[in-house]
Amino acid sequence: MVTREELNEKPEANEHNLFEAKVLDKGFVRLVDMMGDDYAAVKAARVSYGQGLKTPERDKALIFYLMEHGHETPFEHIVFTFHVKAPLFVARQWFRHRIGSFNEISQRYTEIKEEEFYIPENVRVNVPEDRQKAVPVEDEGLLEKVKDLMVKSFEESYKVYKELLSLGVARELARIVLPLSTYTQFYWTVNARSLMNFLNLRADSHAQWEIQQYAIAIARMFKEKCPWTYEAFTKYAYRGDLLEA
Amino acid sequence: MVTREELNEKPEANEHNLFEAKVLDKGFVRLVDMMGDDYAAVKAARVSYGQGLKTPERDKALIFYLMEHGHETPFEHIVFTFHVKAPLFVARQWFRHRIGSFNEISQRYTEIKEEEFYIPENVRVNVPEDRQKAVPVEDEGLLEKVKDLMVKSFEESYKVYKELLSLGVARELARIVLPLSTYTQFYWTVNARSLMNFLNLRADSHAQWEIQQYAIAIARMFKEKCPWTYEAFTKYAYRGDLLEA
Amino acid sequence: MVTREELNEKPEANEHNLFEAKVLDKGFVRLVDMMGDDYAAVKAARVSYGQGLKTPERDKALIFYLMEHGHETPFEHIVFTFHVKAPLFVARQWFRHRIGSFNEISQRYTEIKEEEFYIPENVRVNVPEDRQKAVPVEDEGLLEKVKDLMVKSFEESYKVYKELLSLGVARELARIVLPLSTYTQFYWTVNARSLMNFLNLRADSHAQWEIQQYAIAIARMFKEKCPWTYEAFTKYAYRGDLLEA
Amino acid sequence: MVTREELNEKPEANEHNLFEAKVLDKGFVRLVDMMGDDYAAVKAARVSYGQGLKTPERDKALIFYLMEHGHETPFEHIVFTFHVKAPLFVARQWFRHRIGSFNEISQRYTEIKEEEFYIPENVRVNVPEDRQKAVPVEDEGLLEKVKDLMVKSFEESYKVYKELLSLGVARELARIVLPLSTYTQFYWTVNARSLMNFLNLRADSHAQWEIQQYAIAIARMFKEKCPWTYEAFTKYAYRGDLLEA
């Protein structure tokens, strides 16, 4: 366990840390705690045979075998807790993943601080061929115009939010004027099986670009902590198109 | 099963229906389909004893016994599908209930229509004693001021949304300027056990007033379809403070 | 809903029914209730686009599209309740499927009746090449010997069970002498997504032969009730090797 | 993480360990790994307010507040992995707890060893007043008779099992003659919220005596690792009648 002091540290405190990634303009993913590793999956799988760990070569081979044949339960014994800061529209997509535990900052109990809004650094456009698709465009002029419109809109919404609060309106009601770009924070505890499912859907070009960035950050931490499982996953079970072994 | 035509009907079409409730200014809850009833719970419970239905008196008594003693699994065999239209901040609270199935309208694939924003008809204020509390106040002047601020803010945000779309910006990116008051729609399939848990948390004065209204609408439909289960629930298992037997 | 009388009927009562299948020597699968059908998945999926049903051709095409692209949530709105009678070793495999609801007959509360044991009608042997494999052999002499050994063993165990009961020993303790071949009964409520996952794992030659028979019976009922979903499933998502489109 | 060598150690190796308990005549519960502690729940809860740890007094008070008011999600961020050896009839009750991960030894892949059967050291009888109840009796003569009948029955069943194997019958088929007293082993990963639910149902006099013993062993480890949570649980949320603060 980390100490009391470390727990309260801001993620910015040591940004060289592999397990704290800045994401988007003001967001982050931080690995707070974890349990198990590649060997935990091996042990859980070998209990089926009444056996334990063998040589590293055979243990790694078992992980590849499990992944190739869709035996996913042993990976449920590897568990991660992440602290995430992300815009609301990203959090909404994230919370659709039901196998896992969430605790989120409450806008009913806390006041939103100024400038806690996501400002994009790229622009995507819809294309006529496929209405589900959003394609990035390189157009500095357009980007500046979009950012300018958004910043002004966020400032305006925030001004109304503050005005409502100053009238005595409850936070839970005042916040309904805030935009979907507002940042939120949450703890997410998830096992490796459910995490891989998250990567399948979100580390993929069909997902919205913003949640892709979070998925990639999480994939890197996963790879670092469970290198064999990650390698086997990208080889046999990954259905997305952004990650490489 | 309802017919093809009925399925496509708007809920407004027959608003005398017990199973279509208008909620808030533009929202609704509609019972789309259901499976089982009080007897389904009785049958599932009696399988434990290798028995089936008995007299209505004994069947009802069994439901009361199950509820009193916390035997909740038999109620999982009663299942409901609701079609819900609610503001995003309500949907966000709703989707935290993980035991159930959701399919939601996508703001990435569809354009938000004008005036699809929730305008409150009452105002709540925070109180110094308890920062989790929001207390309603009767103050017509304040309400008018709040509504005025909100309507203008929503119109402003919507104008920016449309401007971004007209610049060619993808829907998934343009929508991040939209407020949390924006209405969304979703299908929710949930069993009676999970529904009762929803009522425990949301048909309660600690929940936000807006989601309370949805919970009450759902409670009424539940009571109509499963009168014994509802009566036993409010008697023995309900922990909220808004529903009555 | 079926009537009160039908609910208490024995499955043997109308065995021509497509939705009551005899399985193994004394087991059965009976579809007790269901909610939704192919159209329910279509509606749930179309809510994403703010749309409803279209033509049958387009509705069917949507189901194939969803299945091909791994969009599985719309199928969660189709729900089945089955009444199953199966040997304990089959039930143990079945209950590992966590997304679903089970209510089972209790051996603590009810006395096991005579001859409620599974007697196999085929014999499988292990092979040296693959210790997970069990291969059927055609050997009438061996089969008779095996059945003879089993029947005697079951009778012997049952005699001890009855003797323990006659000594006043509690059912919960006496039953520990009973074999894994003992039949049990349970209600299983499961949505179509979880049911398809069950078929992937159990309607497959790697599953034990006995549970394969139950999976095949369930697949037939599923096909009858949701023909488009079944066809799309076997075409795009089925990973087993026993079912055909 | 424990080392490779420790992982393969038998639980017998250090039985003074608080986190390895012998249960029944041949069973055990061993805490293999865990993540989080009382502070993990505090941190997850405080994220709601955008805050972290405070003083131990206030942190402990928060845990009591959460438990008293039924706010259970913060406890999902504390996770345990147990290695359990228990008779099949106990495992069957255990696996009904769906929120958690199981990997079990397979009787299809491994041969059951001799004398791996549970022999009770007490006898319970059913009482006429309540057919769900089993009451322990002090009767040495009866106990000896019961044990004698059981031991002989288990030996007889095991003999048939071995005979079937010697005939070449596959393990998956031969094992169906084995009794419910046969020991099995499994890994169980479970969060503290689900573990407390397990204790509510199994550390209770209505549960079968044998699973009570496992629940008590687990409660002791839980108390040792999360003393505040345990104290708050027994004070506010525990519905059973066997545990004390």
JSON list of C-alpha atoms in Angstrom, two decimals, chain C residues 14 29 39 52 59 61 78 95 104 110 121 129 146 166 172 177 184 200 216 232 239-240 242:
[
{"chain": "C", "resi": 14, "resn": "ASN", "atom": "CA", "xyz": [-47.99, -31.85, -24.02]},
{"chain": "C", "resi": 29, "resn": "VAL", "atom": "CA", "xyz": [-35.94, -27.91, -20.84]},
{"chain": "C", "resi": 39, "resn": "TYR", "atom": "CA", "xyz": [-38.09, -6.73, -33.32]},
{"chain": "C", "resi": 52, "resn": "GLY", "atom": "CA", "xyz": [-38.17, 2.76, -34.82]},
{"chain": "C", "resi": 59, "resn": "ASP", "atom": "CA", "xyz": [-34.99, -4.67, -39.84]},
{"chain": "C", "resi": 61, "resn": "ALA", "atom": "CA", "xyz": [-30.45, -6.40, -42.22]},
{"chain": "C", "resi": 78, "resn": "ILE", "atom": "CA", "xyz": [-34.96, -10.19, -25.37]},
{"chain": "C", "resi": 95, "resn": "PHE", "atom": "CA", "xyz": [-24.51, -21.96, -12.85]},
{"chain": "C", "resi": 104, "resn": "GLU", "atom": "CA", "xyz": [-33.13, -24.06, -7.77]},
{"chain": "C", "resi": 110, "resn": "THR", "atom": "CA", "xyz": [-36.99, -31.41, -0.05]},
{"chain": "C", "resi": 121, "resn": "GLU", "atom": "CA", "xyz": [-26.67, -44.03, -22.84]},
{"chain": "C", "resi": 129, "resn": "GLU", "atom": "CA", "xyz": [-3.04, -37.03, -26.81]},
{"chain": "C", "resi": 146, "resn": "VAL", "atom": "CA", "xyz": [-20.72, -48.98, -17.02]},
{"chain": "C", "resi": 166, "resn": "SER", "atom": "CA", "xyz": [-34.56, -42.69, 8.95]},
{"chain": "C", "resi": 172, "resn": "GLU", "atom": "CA", "xyz": [-28.95, -31.12, 4.31]},
{"chain": "C", "resi": 177, "resn": "VAL", "atom": "CA", "xyz": [-23.76, -39.12, 0.16]},
{"chain": "C", "resi": 184, "resn": "THR", "atom": "CA", "xyz": [-32.01, -31.15, -9.84]},
{"chain": "C", "resi": 200, "resn": "ASN", "atom": "CA", "xyz": [-20.88, -20.41, -27.63]},
{"chain": "C", "resi": 216, "resn": "ILE", "atom": "CA", "xyz": [-28.90, -27.80, -28.41]},
{"chain": "C", "resi": 232, "resn": "ALA", "atom": "CA", "xyz": [-27.16, -13.84, -37.68]},
{"chain": "C", "resi": 239, "resn": "ARG", "atom": "CA", "xyz": [-17.72, -19.82, -31.92]},
{"chain": "C", "resi": 240, "resn": "GLY", "atom": "CA", "xyz": [-18.86, -23.38, -31.21]},
{"chain": "C", "resi": 242, "resn": "LEU", "atom": "CA", "xyz": [-22.39, -27.98, -33.13]}
]
